[in-house]
Tab-separated table of C-alpha atoms (C1' of nucleotides) in Angstrom:
chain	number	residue	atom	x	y	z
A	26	UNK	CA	31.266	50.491	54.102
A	27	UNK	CA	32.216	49.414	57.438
A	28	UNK	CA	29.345	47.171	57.557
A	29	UNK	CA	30.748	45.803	54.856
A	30	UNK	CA	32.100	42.757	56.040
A	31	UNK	CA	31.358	43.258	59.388
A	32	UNK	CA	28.702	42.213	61.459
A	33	UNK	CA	25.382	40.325	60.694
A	34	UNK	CA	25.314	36.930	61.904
A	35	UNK	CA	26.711	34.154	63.624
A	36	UNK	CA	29.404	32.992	61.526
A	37	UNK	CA	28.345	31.553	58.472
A	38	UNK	CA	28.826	27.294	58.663
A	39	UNK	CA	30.326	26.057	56.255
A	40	UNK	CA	27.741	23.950	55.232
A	41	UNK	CA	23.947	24.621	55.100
A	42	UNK	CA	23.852	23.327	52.050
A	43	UNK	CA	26.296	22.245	49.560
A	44	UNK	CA	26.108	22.621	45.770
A	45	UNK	CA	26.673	18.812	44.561
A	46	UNK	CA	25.273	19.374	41.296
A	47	UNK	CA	26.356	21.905	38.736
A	48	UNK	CA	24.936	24.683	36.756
A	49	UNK	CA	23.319	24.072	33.781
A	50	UNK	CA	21.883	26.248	31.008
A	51	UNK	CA	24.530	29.421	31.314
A	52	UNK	CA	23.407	32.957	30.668
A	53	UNK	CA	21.468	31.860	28.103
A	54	UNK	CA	17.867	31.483	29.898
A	55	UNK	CA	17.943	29.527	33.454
A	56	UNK	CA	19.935	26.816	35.284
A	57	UNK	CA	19.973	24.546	37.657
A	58	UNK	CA	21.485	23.856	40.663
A	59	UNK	CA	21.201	20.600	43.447
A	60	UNK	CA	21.990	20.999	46.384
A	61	UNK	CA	22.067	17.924	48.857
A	62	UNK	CA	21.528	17.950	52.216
A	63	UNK	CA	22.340	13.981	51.983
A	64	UNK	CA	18.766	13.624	53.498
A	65	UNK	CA	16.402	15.701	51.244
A	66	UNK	CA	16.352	17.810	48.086
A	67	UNK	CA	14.951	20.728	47.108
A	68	UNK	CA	14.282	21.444	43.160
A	69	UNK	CA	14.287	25.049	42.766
A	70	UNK	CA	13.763	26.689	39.255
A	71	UNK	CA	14.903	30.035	38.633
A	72	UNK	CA	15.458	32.318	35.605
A	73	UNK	CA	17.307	35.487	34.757
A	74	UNK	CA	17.178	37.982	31.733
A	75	UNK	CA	20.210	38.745	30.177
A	76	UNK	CA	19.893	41.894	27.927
A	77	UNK	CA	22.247	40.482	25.793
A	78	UNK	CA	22.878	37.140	23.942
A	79	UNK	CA	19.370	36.523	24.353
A	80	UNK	CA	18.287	32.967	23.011
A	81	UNK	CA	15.342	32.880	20.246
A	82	UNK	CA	12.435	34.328	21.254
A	83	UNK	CA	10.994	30.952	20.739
A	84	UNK	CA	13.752	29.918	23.800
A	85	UNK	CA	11.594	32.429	25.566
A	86	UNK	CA	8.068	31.546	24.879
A	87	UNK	CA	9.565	27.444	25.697
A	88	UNK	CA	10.714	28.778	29.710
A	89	UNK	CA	7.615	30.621	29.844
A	90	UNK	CA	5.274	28.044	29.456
A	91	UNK	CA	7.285	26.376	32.082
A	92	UNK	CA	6.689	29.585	34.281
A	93	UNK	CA	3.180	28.847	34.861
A	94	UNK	CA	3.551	25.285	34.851
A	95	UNK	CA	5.512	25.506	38.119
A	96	UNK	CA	2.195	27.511	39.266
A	97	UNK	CA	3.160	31.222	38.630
A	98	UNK	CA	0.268	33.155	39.549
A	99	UNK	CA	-2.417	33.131	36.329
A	100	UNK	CA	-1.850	36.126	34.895
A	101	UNK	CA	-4.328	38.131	35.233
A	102	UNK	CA	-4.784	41.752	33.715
A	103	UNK	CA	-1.273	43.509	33.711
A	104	UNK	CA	0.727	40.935	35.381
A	105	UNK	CA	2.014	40.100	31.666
A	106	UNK	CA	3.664	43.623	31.712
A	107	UNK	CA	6.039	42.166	34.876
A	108	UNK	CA	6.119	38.732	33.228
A	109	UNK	CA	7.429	40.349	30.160
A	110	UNK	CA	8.096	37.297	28.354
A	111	UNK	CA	5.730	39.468	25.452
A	112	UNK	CA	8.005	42.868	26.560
A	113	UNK	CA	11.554	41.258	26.251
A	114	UNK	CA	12.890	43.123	23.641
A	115	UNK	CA	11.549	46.388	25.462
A	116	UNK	CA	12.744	44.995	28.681
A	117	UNK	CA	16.082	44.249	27.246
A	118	UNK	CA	16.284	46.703	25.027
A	119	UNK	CA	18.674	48.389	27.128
A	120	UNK	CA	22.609	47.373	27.675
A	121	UNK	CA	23.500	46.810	31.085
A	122	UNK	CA	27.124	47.915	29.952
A	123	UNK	CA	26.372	50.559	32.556
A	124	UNK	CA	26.045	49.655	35.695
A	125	UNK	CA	25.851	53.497	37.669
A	126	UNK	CA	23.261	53.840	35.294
A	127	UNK	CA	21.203	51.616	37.557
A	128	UNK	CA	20.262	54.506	39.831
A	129	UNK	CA	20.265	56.892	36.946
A	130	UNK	CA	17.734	54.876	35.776
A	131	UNK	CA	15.355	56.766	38.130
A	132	UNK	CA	13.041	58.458	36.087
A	133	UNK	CA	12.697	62.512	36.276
A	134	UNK	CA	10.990	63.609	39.153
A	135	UNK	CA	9.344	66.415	40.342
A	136	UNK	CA	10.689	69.736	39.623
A	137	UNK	CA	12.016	70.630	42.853
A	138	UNK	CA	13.669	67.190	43.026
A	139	UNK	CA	16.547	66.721	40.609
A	140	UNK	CA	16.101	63.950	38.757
A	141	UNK	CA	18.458	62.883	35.755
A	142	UNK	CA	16.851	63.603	31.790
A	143	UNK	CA	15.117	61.363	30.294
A	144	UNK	CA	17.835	58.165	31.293
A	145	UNK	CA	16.071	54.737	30.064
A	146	UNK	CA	15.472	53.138	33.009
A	147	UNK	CA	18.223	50.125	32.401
A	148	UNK	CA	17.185	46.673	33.362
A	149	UNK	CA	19.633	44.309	34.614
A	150	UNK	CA	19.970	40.443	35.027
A	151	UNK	CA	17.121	39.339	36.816
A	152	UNK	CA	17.140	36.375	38.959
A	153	UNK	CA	13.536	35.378	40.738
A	154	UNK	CA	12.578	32.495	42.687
A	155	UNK	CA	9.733	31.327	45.527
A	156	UNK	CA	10.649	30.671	49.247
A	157	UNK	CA	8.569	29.247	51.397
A	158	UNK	CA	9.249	31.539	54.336
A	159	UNK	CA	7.303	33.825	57.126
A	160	UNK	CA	9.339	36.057	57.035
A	161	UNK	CA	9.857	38.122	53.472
A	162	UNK	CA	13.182	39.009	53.811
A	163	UNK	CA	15.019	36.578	53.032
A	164	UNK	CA	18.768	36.193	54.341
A	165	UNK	CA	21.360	36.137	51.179
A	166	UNK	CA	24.323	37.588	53.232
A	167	UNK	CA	23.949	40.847	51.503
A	168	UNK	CA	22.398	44.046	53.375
A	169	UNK	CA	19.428	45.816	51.729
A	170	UNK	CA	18.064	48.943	52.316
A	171	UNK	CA	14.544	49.547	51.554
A	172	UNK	CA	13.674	52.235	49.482
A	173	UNK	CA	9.802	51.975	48.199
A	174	UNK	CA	6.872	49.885	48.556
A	175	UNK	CA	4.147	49.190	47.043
A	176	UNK	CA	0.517	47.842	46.585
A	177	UNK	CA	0.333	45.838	43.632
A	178	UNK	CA	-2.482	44.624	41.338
A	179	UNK	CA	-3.666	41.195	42.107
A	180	UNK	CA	-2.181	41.162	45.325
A	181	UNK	CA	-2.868	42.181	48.811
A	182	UNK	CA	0.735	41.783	49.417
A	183	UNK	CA	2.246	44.798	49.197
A	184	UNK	CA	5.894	44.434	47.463
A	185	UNK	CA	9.132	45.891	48.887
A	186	UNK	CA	12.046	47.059	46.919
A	187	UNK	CA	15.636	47.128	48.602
A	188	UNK	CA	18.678	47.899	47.374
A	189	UNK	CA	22.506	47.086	48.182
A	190	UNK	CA	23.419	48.937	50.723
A	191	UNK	CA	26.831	49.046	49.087
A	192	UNK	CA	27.231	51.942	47.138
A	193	UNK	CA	29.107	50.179	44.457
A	194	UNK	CA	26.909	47.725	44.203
A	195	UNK	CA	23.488	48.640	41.924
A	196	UNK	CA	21.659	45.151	42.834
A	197	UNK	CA	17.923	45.826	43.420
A	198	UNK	CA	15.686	42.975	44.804
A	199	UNK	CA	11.999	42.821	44.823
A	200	UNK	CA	9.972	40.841	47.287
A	201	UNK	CA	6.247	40.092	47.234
A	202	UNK	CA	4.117	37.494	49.102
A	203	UNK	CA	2.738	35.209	46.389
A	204	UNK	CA	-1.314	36.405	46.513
A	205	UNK	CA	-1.953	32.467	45.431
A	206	UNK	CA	0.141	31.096	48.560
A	207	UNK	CA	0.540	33.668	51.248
A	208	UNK	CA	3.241	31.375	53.035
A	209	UNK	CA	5.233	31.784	49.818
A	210	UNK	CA	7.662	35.006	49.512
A	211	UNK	CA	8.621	36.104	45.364
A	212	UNK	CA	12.114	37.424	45.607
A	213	UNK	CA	13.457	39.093	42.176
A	214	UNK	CA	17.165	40.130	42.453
A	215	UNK	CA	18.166	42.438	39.810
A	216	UNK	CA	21.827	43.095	38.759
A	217	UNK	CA	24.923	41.362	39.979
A	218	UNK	CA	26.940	42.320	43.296
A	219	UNK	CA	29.849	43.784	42.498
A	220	UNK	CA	31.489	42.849	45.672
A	221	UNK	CA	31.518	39.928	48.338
A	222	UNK	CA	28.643	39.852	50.875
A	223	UNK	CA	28.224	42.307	53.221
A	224	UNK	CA	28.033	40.107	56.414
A	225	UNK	CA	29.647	36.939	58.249
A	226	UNK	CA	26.352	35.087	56.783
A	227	UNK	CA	26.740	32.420	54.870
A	228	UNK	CA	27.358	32.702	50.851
A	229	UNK	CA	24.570	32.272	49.855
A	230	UNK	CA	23.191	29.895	52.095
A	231	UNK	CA	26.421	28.325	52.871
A	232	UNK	CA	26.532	27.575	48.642
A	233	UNK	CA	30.130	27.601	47.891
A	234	UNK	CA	30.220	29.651	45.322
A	235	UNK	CA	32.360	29.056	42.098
A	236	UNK	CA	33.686	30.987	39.132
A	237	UNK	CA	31.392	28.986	37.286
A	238	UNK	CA	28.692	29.523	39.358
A	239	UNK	CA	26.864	32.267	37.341
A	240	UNK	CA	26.264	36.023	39.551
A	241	UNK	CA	22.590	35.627	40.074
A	242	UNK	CA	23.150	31.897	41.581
A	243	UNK	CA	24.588	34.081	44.161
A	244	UNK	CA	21.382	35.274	44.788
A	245	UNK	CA	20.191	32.240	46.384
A	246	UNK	CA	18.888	32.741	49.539
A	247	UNK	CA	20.608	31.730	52.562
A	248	UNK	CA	18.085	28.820	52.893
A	249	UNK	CA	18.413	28.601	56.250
A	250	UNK	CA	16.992	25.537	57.055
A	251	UNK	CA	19.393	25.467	60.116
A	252	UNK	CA	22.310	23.165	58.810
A	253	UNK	CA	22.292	19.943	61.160
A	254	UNK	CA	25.139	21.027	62.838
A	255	UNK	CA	24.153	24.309	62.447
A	256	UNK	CA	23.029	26.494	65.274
A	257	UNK	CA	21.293	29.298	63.808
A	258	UNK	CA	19.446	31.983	65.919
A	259	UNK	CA	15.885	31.539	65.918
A	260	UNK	CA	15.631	34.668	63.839
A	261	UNK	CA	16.487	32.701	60.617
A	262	UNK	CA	14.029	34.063	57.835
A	263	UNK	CA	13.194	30.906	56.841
A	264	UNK	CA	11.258	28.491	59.406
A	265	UNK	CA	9.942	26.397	58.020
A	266	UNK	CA	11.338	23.071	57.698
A	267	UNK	CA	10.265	21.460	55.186
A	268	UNK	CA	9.824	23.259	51.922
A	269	UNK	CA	11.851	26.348	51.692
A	270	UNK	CA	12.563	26.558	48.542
A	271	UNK	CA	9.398	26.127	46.564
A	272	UNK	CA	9.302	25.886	42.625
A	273	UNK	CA	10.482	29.276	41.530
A	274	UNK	CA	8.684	31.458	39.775
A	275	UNK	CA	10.308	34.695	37.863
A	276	UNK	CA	8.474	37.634	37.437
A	277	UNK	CA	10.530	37.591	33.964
A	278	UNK	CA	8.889	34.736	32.776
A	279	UNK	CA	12.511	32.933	32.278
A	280	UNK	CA	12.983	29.926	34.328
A	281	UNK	CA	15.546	27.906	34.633
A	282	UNK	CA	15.551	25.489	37.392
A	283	UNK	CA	17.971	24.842	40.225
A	284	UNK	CA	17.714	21.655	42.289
A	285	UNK	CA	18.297	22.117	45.598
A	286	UNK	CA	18.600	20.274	48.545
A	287	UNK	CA	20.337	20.958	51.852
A	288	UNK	CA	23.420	19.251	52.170
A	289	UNK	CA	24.011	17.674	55.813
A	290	UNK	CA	27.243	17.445	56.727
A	291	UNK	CA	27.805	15.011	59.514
B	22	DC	C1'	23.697	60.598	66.152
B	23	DG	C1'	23.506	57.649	62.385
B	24	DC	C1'	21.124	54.517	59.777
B	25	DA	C1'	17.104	52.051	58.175
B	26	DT	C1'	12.306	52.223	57.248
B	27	DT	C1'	8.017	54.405	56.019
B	28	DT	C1'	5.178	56.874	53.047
B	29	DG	C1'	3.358	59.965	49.594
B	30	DA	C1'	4.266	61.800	45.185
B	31	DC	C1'	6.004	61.558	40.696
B	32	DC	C1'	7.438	59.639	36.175
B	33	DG	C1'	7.714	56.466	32.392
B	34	DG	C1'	6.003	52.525	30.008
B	35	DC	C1'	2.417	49.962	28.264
B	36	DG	C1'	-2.273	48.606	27.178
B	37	DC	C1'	-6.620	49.979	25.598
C	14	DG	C1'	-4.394	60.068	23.639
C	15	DC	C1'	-5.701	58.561	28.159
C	16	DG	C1'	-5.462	55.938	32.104
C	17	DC	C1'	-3.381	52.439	34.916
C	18	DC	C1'	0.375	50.515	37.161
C	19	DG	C1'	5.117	49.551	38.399
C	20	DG	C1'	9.201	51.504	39.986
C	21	DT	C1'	11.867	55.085	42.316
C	22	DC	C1'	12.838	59.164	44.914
C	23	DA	C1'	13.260	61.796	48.972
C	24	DA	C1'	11.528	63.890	53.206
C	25	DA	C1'	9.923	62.441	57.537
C	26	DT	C1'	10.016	59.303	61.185
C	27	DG	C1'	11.554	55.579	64.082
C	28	DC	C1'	14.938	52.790	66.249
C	29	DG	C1'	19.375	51.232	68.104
DNA sequence: CGCATTTGACCGGCGC
DNA sequence: GCGCCGGTCAAATGCG
């Protein structure tokens, strides 16, 4: 936990980018956000699953369509079973009440490893968006520790899995290169941090964050676009300059959509 | 030495 | 019921 709030970074400016606009939609199926950089905005969509107080599966089916409007990958043999829109109930079948129950959601394993009974693997929040970015890790301010990888099905992207590295905290993210647009990275965050980043980075890209800011808008990215005043090392994830935050696209099929746009403070 | 990443194996869920 | 695939674990390895 030392790392906790520790290291990571040149001190996160104040100001990347500034929410000016507000949330919009609640837990109920998506948002959106604006940011403005005073010189250029970025619409991003994004969408979460809430196991509970989901809207009409109709609600659903409506942010779906959306999904592939924004350019989601066609789906193509299993990719419905990540896109769940179909799978919702299964997918949020479970409660998220329990939060430890995140890594207990591990399924059995072999013999000689211990693995929990049958636990139902519990799904959480989810919260997925596109970057433009050459780098897949994206910088949220959090740390991650990787903990699988794999090939997937119409990809040749392999995707990563990380993990808080806070013990507390049970937030999983997902990243995948999209196989459409290679320069685009698919992050999915899963759950909500149960504490404040883990490094000096900015919140969320320098997004204040609010009460009324939902958790998973916390997920946003730092999007790095190097705030004009801004001297980031060269190392940000995100280099490119024009278009880092790309129409989302959510592996859940919910979208919601966040306008973005980096706020340049003078 | 400690921590993060890599990698292969395993399990559960879902579609056919 | 079977097979495929996504997701996760944990030992091994690498790096700072």
């Amino acid at each position: 936990m030392s790392d906790e709030d520790t290291d990571l970074g040149p001190a996160p400016s104040e100001s990347s980018w500034s929410l000016v606009g507000g949330f919009e939609g609640g837990c109920d199926g998506g948002g959106a956000y604006f940011f403005d950089d005073g010189e250029k905005s970025i619409l991003t969509e994004f969408g979460w699953n809430i196991q509970s107080d989901l809207p009409d599966p109709a609600s659903f089916d409506e942010v779906g369509s959306s999904t592939s409007a924004i350019g989601l990958p066609p789906p193509d043999r299993r990719v419905r079973e990540d896109a769940s829109i179909p799978n919702l109930p299964s997918v949020s079948s479970s409660s998220v009440e329990d939060p430890a129950a995140d890594s207990v959601g591990k399924h059995l394993q072999t013999p000689g490893k211990e693995r929990k009974g049958a636990q139902k693997r519990i799904r959480q929040a989810r919260f997925a968006f596109r970057t433009k970015s050459e780098v897949d890790q994206l910088e949220d301010g959090y740390r991650w520790r990787k903990y699988g990888q794999k090939a997937v099905k119409n990809s040749p992207f392999p995707r990563s899995y990380y993990r808080c590295t806070n013990n507390k905290c049970t937030v999983k993210k997902r990243v995948e290169r999209s196989s459409e647009d290679p320069s685009t990275v698919i992050t999915t965050y899963e759950g909500q941090h149960c504490h404040h980043t883990s490094s000096a980075f900015p919140r969320a890209g320098g997004i204040p964050l609010s009460p009324h800011v939902p958790a998973t808008t916390q997920f946003l990215p730092q999007l790095h676009r190097g705030a004009p005043h801004e001297v980031h090392p060269p190392t940000l994830l995100n280099n490119n300059d024009e278009d880092h935050e790309a129409p989302v696209a959510t592996d859940e099929g919910l979208l919601g959509d966040i306008l973005v746009s980096p706020h340049k403070r003078s």
